[in-house]
Short mmCIF file of C-alpha atoms and ligand atoms in Angstrom, two decimals:
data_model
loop_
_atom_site.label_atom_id
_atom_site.label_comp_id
_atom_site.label_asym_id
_atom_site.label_seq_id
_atom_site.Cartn_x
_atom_site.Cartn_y
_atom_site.Cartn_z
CA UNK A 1 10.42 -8.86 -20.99
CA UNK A 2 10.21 -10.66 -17.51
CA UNK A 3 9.73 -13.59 -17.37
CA UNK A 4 8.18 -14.30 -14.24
CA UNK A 5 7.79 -13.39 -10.20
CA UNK A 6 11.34 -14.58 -8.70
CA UNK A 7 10.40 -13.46 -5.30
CA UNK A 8 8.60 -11.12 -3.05
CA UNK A 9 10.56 -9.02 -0.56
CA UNK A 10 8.99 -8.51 3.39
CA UNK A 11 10.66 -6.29 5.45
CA UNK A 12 10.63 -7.57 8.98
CA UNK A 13 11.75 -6.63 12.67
CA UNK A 14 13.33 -9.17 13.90
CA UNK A 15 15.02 -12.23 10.82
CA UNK A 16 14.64 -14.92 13.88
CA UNK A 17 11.06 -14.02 14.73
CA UNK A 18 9.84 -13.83 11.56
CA UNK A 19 11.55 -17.26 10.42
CA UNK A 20 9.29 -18.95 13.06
CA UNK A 21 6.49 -17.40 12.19
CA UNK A 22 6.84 -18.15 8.34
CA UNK A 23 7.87 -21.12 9.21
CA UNK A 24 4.82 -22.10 10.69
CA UNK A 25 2.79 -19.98 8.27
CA UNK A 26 4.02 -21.79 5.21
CA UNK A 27 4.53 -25.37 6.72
CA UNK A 28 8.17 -25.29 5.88
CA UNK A 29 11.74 -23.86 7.11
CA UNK A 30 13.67 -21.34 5.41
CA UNK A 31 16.39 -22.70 2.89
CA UNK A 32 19.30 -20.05 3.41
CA UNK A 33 20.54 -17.04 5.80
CA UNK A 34 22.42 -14.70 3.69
CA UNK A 35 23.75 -11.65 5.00
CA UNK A 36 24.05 -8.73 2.01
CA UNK A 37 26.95 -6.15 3.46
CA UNK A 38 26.66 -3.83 0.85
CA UNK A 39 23.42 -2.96 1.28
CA UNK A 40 23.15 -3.57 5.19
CA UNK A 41 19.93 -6.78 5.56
CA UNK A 42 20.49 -9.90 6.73
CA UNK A 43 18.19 -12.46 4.42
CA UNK A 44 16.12 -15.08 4.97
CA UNK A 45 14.97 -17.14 2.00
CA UNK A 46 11.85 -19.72 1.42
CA UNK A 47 11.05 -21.58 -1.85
CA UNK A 48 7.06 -21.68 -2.31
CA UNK A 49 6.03 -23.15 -5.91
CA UNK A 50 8.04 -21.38 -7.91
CA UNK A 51 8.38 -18.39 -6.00
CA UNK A 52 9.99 -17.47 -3.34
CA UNK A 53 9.61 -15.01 0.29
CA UNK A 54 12.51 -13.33 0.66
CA UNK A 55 12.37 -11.79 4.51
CA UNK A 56 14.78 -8.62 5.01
CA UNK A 57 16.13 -7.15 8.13
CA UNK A 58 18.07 -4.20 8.34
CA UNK A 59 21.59 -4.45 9.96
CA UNK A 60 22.60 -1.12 10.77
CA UNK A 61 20.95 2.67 10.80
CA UNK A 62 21.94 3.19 6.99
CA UNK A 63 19.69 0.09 6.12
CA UNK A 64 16.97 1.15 3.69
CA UNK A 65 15.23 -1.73 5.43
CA UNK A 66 14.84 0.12 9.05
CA UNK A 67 14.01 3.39 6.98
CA UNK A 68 11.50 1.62 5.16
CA UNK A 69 10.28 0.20 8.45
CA UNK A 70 10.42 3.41 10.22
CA UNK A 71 8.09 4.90 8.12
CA UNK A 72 5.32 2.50 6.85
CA UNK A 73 6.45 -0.41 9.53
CA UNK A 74 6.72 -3.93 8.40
CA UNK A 75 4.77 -5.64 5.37
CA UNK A 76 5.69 -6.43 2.17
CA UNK A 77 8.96 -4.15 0.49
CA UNK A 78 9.58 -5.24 -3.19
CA UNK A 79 8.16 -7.47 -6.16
CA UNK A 80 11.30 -9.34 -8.06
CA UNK A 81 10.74 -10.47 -11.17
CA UNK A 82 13.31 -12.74 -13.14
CA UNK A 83 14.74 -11.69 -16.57
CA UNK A 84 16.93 -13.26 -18.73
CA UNK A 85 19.26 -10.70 -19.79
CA UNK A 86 18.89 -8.03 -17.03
CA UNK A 87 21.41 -5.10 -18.94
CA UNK A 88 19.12 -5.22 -22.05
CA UNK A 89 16.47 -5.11 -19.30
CA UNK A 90 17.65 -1.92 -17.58
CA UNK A 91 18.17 -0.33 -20.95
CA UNK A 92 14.24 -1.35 -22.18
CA UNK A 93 12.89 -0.09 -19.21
CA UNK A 94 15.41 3.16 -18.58
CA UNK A 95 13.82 4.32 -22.61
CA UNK A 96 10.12 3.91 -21.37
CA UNK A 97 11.08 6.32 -18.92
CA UNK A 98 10.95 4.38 -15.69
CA UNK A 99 13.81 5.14 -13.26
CA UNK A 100 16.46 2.86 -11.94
CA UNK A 101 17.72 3.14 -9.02
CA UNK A 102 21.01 1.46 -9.91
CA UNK A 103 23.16 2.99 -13.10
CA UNK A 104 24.92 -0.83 -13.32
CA UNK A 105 22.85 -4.46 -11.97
CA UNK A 106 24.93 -5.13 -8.20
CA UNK A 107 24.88 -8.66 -6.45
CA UNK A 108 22.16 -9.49 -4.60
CA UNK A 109 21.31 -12.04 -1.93
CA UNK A 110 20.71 -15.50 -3.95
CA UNK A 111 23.43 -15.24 -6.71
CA UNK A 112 21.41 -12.64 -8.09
CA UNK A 113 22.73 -9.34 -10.58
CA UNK A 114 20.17 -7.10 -9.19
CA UNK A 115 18.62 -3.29 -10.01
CA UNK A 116 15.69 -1.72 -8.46
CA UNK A 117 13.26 0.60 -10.04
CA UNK A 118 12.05 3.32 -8.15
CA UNK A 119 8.40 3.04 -6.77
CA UNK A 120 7.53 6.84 -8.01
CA UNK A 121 7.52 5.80 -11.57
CA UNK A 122 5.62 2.06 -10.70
CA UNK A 123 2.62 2.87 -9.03
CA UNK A 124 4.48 3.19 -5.42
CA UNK A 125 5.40 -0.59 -6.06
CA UNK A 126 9.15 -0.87 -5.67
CA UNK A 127 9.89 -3.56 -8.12
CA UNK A 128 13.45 -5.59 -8.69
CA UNK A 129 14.92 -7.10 -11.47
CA UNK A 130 17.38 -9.90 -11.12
CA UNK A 131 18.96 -12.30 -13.18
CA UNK A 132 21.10 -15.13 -12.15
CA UNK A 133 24.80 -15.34 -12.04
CA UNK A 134 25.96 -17.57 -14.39
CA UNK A 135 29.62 -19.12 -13.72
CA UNK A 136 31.06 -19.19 -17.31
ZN1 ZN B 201 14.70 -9.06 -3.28
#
């Protein structure tokens, strides 16, 4: 089950540009940079309600950012949606037939364990699941 819309994921040209412009869009700054190596964005974080805009720019040639923005240019990139127990998730999810795009949940930006479903079984919507990290 999720439990509700953690963030939404824009993939952007340009991380500084786009800061100032949500900036101004949504009346406040961003809360964090985080850079994601392993998977080759730099992030950009804002905290609206309970939600949150997560901006994405790719970092090198392999990012699936610039591919994604090579081919459909920027706009919005992924729905995340929080669960609570995200392995129990993958395995729900993996039985109705939907395929993920990760075999184990990776760190994301955020102290998130992430795992992305692919779009072609989600109505072209690539969605996320994440879960926070809890120190035990
Ligand atoms: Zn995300």
């Amino acid at each position: 089950m999720f439990e509700k819309p953690e963030h939404i994921g824009i993939a952007v040209q340009n991380l500084e540009q786009a800061n100032a412009l949500f900036a101004k869009l949504l009346g406040k700054a961003h809360y964090k940079i985080e850079a994601v190596v392993s998977e080759h964005v730099l992030t950009s974080f804002f905290q609206v309600g309970e939600t949150k805009i997560e901006l994405l720019e790719g970092t090198s040639e392999e990012s699936p950012i610039r591919k994604f923005i090579e081919k459909k240019g920027q706009g919005i990139h992924h729905i995340a949606f929080e669960v609570a127990d995200i392995e129990a998730e993958m395995q729900r999810l993996a039985a109705e037939g939907f395929v993920l795009l990760n075999e184990k949940p990776k760190r994301g930006a955020d102290n998130k364990l992430i795992c992305f479903l692919h779009p072609k079984s989600t109505a072209g919507v690539l969605i996320e699941l994440c879960q926070e990290i809890r120190e035990a």
